[in-house]
Amino acid sequence: QIVLEIVVMIGVIMYAVGLIKDIAEVKTRTGKYSSFFKSFWGWVDFGLVLFYVMDFCIWVAIIADPVRTSISLNLGPAIAATATDAASRQVPLDTLTRDGVSVGLSSLRDKTDIYWGFQSFTLMLMLLQFLRFLAFNTFLGTLVETFVIIKTVLLQYTVVLVCSNVAFAYVGYGLFGYSMR
């Protein structure tokens, strides 16, 4: 997994360098950096690089977490000993022990949750950018231009949808707690 993530980070660096070259090219053509951001796609590219940088920083925080690097747990026996069903592999992260001392992994879990949240937004921007590259086709080009025209409405819809999902999740958490049994 670490090799794949390193390859992805090399790709991110190459993409960021390409974006910097694009911005420099627009600067030499127009004389202003702001010309790059007049386009919707310029903002998408900038947002994608921004999310790439945040993903990388959170990834480094996860890899360098002292809890992750200082423990080596064999979870197989611990899970088998605490599970009520032999097929169940769910163990609360805060109840693991090592040498009789409780090991708290909740901070690592929180960082991982944040990482995957940022990754989902990165993927959304990547898919949006993919639509731009498909615009060479006449039908898909029309579809992409329609998306660009209604981008404000789509953004409003996305905000309402995300707020509704988060509110639904909080209501579920408030009603049922951490685990739904």
Short mmCIF file of C-alpha atoms in Angstrom, two decimals:
data_model
loop_
_atom_site.label_atom_id
_atom_site.label_comp_id
_atom_site.label_asym_id
_atom_site.label_seq_id
_atom_site.Cartn_x
_atom_site.Cartn_y
_atom_site.Cartn_z
CA GLN A 1 0.00 0.00 0.00
CA ILE A 2 2.80 2.43 0.83
CA VAL A 3 4.35 1.95 -2.63
CA LEU A 4 1.04 2.77 -4.32
CA GLU A 5 0.60 5.85 -2.15
CA ILE A 6 4.12 7.01 -2.99
CA VAL A 7 3.37 6.57 -6.71
CA VAL A 8 0.17 8.61 -6.26
CA MET A 9 2.12 11.36 -4.47
CA ILE A 10 4.66 11.45 -7.32
CA GLY A 11 1.72 11.90 -9.70
CA VAL A 12 0.37 14.70 -7.51
CA ILE A 13 3.73 16.48 -7.60
CA MET A 14 3.89 16.12 -11.39
CA TYR A 15 0.34 17.50 -11.70
CA ALA A 16 1.18 20.45 -9.44
CA VAL A 17 4.28 21.25 -11.52
CA GLY A 18 2.15 21.08 -14.68
CA LEU A 19 -0.38 23.47 -13.15
CA ILE A 20 2.38 25.91 -12.19
CA LYS A 21 3.62 25.76 -15.79
CA ASP A 22 0.08 26.46 -17.04
CA ILE A 23 -0.24 29.45 -14.72
CA ALA A 24 3.15 30.75 -15.87
CA GLU A 25 2.10 30.33 -19.51
CA VAL A 26 -1.09 32.32 -18.90
CA LYS A 27 1.00 34.98 -17.13
CA THR A 28 3.36 35.32 -20.10
CA ARG A 29 0.43 35.48 -22.54
CA THR A 30 -1.73 37.98 -20.64
CA GLY A 31 0.68 39.61 -18.22
CA LYS A 32 -1.45 38.79 -15.16
CA TYR A 33 -1.77 35.80 -12.88
CA SER A 34 -5.43 36.57 -12.28
CA SER A 35 -6.27 35.68 -15.90
CA PHE A 36 -5.87 32.00 -15.02
CA PHE A 37 -8.59 32.27 -12.39
CA LYS A 38 -11.15 33.97 -14.63
CA SER A 39 -12.07 30.56 -15.96
CA PHE A 40 -14.13 28.04 -14.01
CA TRP A 41 -11.62 25.33 -14.91
CA GLY A 42 -8.77 27.38 -13.48
CA TRP A 43 -10.52 27.34 -10.12
CA VAL A 44 -11.14 23.60 -10.43
CA ASP A 45 -7.44 23.02 -11.12
CA PHE A 46 -6.40 25.23 -8.22
CA GLY A 47 -8.88 23.52 -5.87
CA LEU A 48 -7.60 20.13 -6.95
CA VAL A 49 -3.99 21.05 -6.18
CA LEU A 50 -5.09 22.56 -2.86
CA PHE A 51 -6.87 19.33 -1.91
CA TYR A 52 -3.85 17.31 -3.08
CA VAL A 53 -1.63 19.29 -0.71
CA MET A 54 -4.08 18.83 2.19
CA ASP A 55 -4.35 15.10 1.44
CA PHE A 56 -0.57 14.82 1.45
CA CYS A 57 -0.23 16.68 4.77
CA ILE A 58 -2.85 14.53 6.46
CA TRP A 59 -1.27 11.39 4.97
CA VAL A 60 2.10 12.40 6.46
CA ALA A 61 0.40 13.04 9.83
CA ILE A 62 -1.10 9.54 9.74
CA ILE A 63 2.17 7.87 8.73
CA ALA A 64 4.15 9.77 11.38
CA ASP A 65 1.58 9.30 14.18
CA PRO A 66 3.48 8.17 17.31
CA VAL A 67 0.72 5.73 18.30
CA ARG A 68 0.90 4.06 14.90
CA THR A 69 4.67 3.82 14.85
CA SER A 70 5.23 2.81 18.48
CA ILE A 71 2.84 -0.12 18.73
CA SER A 72 2.78 -3.49 17.10
CA LEU A 73 -0.40 -5.30 17.94
CA ASN A 74 -1.39 -8.75 16.88
CA LEU A 75 -5.11 -8.13 16.62
CA GLY A 76 -6.07 -11.67 15.68
CA PRO A 77 -6.14 -13.15 19.21
CA ALA A 78 -7.51 -9.93 20.73
CA ILE A 79 -10.41 -9.87 18.31
CA ALA A 80 -11.13 -13.58 18.67
CA ALA A 81 -11.06 -13.29 22.47
CA THR A 82 -13.40 -10.32 22.65
CA ALA A 83 -15.83 -11.11 19.84
CA THR A 84 -19.12 -12.71 20.71
CA ASP A 85 -19.44 -14.18 17.25
CA ALA A 86 -16.40 -15.91 15.77
CA ALA A 87 -17.07 -14.29 12.38
CA SER A 88 -17.36 -10.80 13.89
CA ARG A 89 -14.20 -8.72 13.66
CA GLN A 90 -15.46 -5.52 15.30
CA VAL A 91 -13.45 -4.35 18.28
CA PRO A 92 -13.86 -0.84 19.69
CA LEU A 93 -10.57 0.96 19.05
CA ASP A 94 -10.33 2.32 22.60
CA THR A 95 -10.47 -1.08 24.33
CA LEU A 96 -7.28 -2.60 22.96
CA THR A 97 -4.54 -3.31 25.47
CA ARG A 98 -0.85 -4.01 25.16
CA ASP A 99 1.07 -5.36 28.13
CA GLY A 100 -1.88 -4.50 30.36
CA VAL A 101 -1.92 -0.85 29.30
CA SER A 102 -4.84 0.56 27.33
CA VAL A 103 -3.88 1.70 23.84
CA GLY A 104 -5.96 4.58 22.49
CA LEU A 105 -6.22 4.61 18.72
CA SER A 106 -9.03 7.16 18.49
CA SER A 107 -6.69 9.99 17.39
CA LEU A 108 -5.40 7.84 14.56
CA ARG A 109 -8.97 6.92 13.65
CA ASP A 110 -9.95 10.61 13.60
CA LYS A 111 -7.03 11.47 11.31
CA THR A 112 -7.97 8.63 9.01
CA ASP A 113 -11.59 9.80 8.89
CA ILE A 114 -10.46 13.33 8.00
CA TYR A 115 -8.11 11.93 5.36
CA TRP A 116 -10.90 9.98 3.67
CA GLY A 117 -13.19 13.02 3.84
CA PHE A 118 -10.63 15.13 1.99
CA GLN A 119 -10.02 12.27 -0.43
CA SER A 120 -13.71 12.22 -1.32
CA PHE A 121 -13.63 15.94 -2.23
CA THR A 122 -10.43 15.37 -4.20
CA LEU A 123 -12.13 12.58 -6.13
CA MET A 124 -15.13 14.81 -6.82
CA LEU A 125 -12.86 17.50 -8.29
CA MET A 126 -10.96 14.89 -10.30
CA LEU A 127 -14.23 13.64 -11.82
CA LEU A 128 -15.22 17.21 -12.60
CA GLN A 129 -11.88 17.75 -14.31
CA PHE A 130 -12.35 14.48 -16.20
CA LEU A 131 -15.53 15.96 -17.70
CA ARG A 132 -13.47 18.83 -19.08
CA PHE A 133 -11.15 16.43 -20.85
CA LEU A 134 -14.12 14.58 -22.35
CA ALA A 135 -15.44 17.82 -23.86
CA PHE A 136 -13.79 17.08 -27.22
CA ASN A 137 -16.83 14.95 -28.07
CA THR A 138 -19.73 17.09 -29.35
CA PHE A 139 -22.39 15.59 -27.09
CA LEU A 140 -20.18 15.53 -24.00
CA GLY A 141 -18.93 19.04 -24.78
CA THR A 142 -22.51 20.29 -24.73
CA LEU A 143 -23.10 18.49 -21.45
CA VAL A 144 -19.96 19.98 -19.89
CA GLU A 145 -20.88 23.49 -21.04
CA THR A 146 -24.32 23.01 -19.48
CA PHE A 147 -22.66 22.06 -16.20
CA VAL A 148 -20.50 25.18 -16.38
CA ILE A 149 -23.54 27.37 -17.01
CA ILE A 150 -25.49 25.92 -14.05
CA LYS A 151 -22.50 25.64 -11.71
CA THR A 152 -24.03 27.97 -9.11
CA VAL A 153 -27.23 25.94 -8.92
CA LEU A 154 -25.23 22.69 -8.73
CA LEU A 155 -23.13 24.13 -5.91
CA GLN A 156 -26.24 25.16 -4.00
CA TYR A 157 -27.75 21.71 -4.51
CA THR A 158 -24.53 20.05 -3.31
CA VAL A 159 -24.40 22.20 -0.18
CA VAL A 160 -28.03 21.38 0.67
CA LEU A 161 -27.46 17.68 -0.02
CA VAL A 162 -24.34 17.54 2.16
CA CYS A 163 -26.05 19.46 4.99
CA SER A 164 -29.01 17.09 4.82
CA ASN A 165 -26.77 14.02 4.95
CA VAL A 166 -24.74 15.39 7.85
CA ALA A 167 -27.90 16.31 9.74
CA PHE A 168 -29.29 12.83 9.13
CA ALA A 169 -26.05 11.29 10.40
CA TYR A 170 -26.10 13.44 13.55
CA VAL A 171 -29.72 12.52 14.24
CA GLY A 172 -28.80 8.83 13.86
CA TYR A 173 -25.82 9.27 16.15
CA GLY A 174 -27.97 11.12 18.69
CA LEU A 175 -30.64 8.43 18.65
CA PHE A 176 -28.53 5.28 18.49
CA GLY A 177 -25.09 6.27 19.75
CA TYR A 178 -21.75 5.12 18.36
CA SER A 179 -22.73 1.56 17.49
CA MET A 180 -26.10 0.40 16.25
CA ARG A 181 -26.79 -3.03 17.71
#
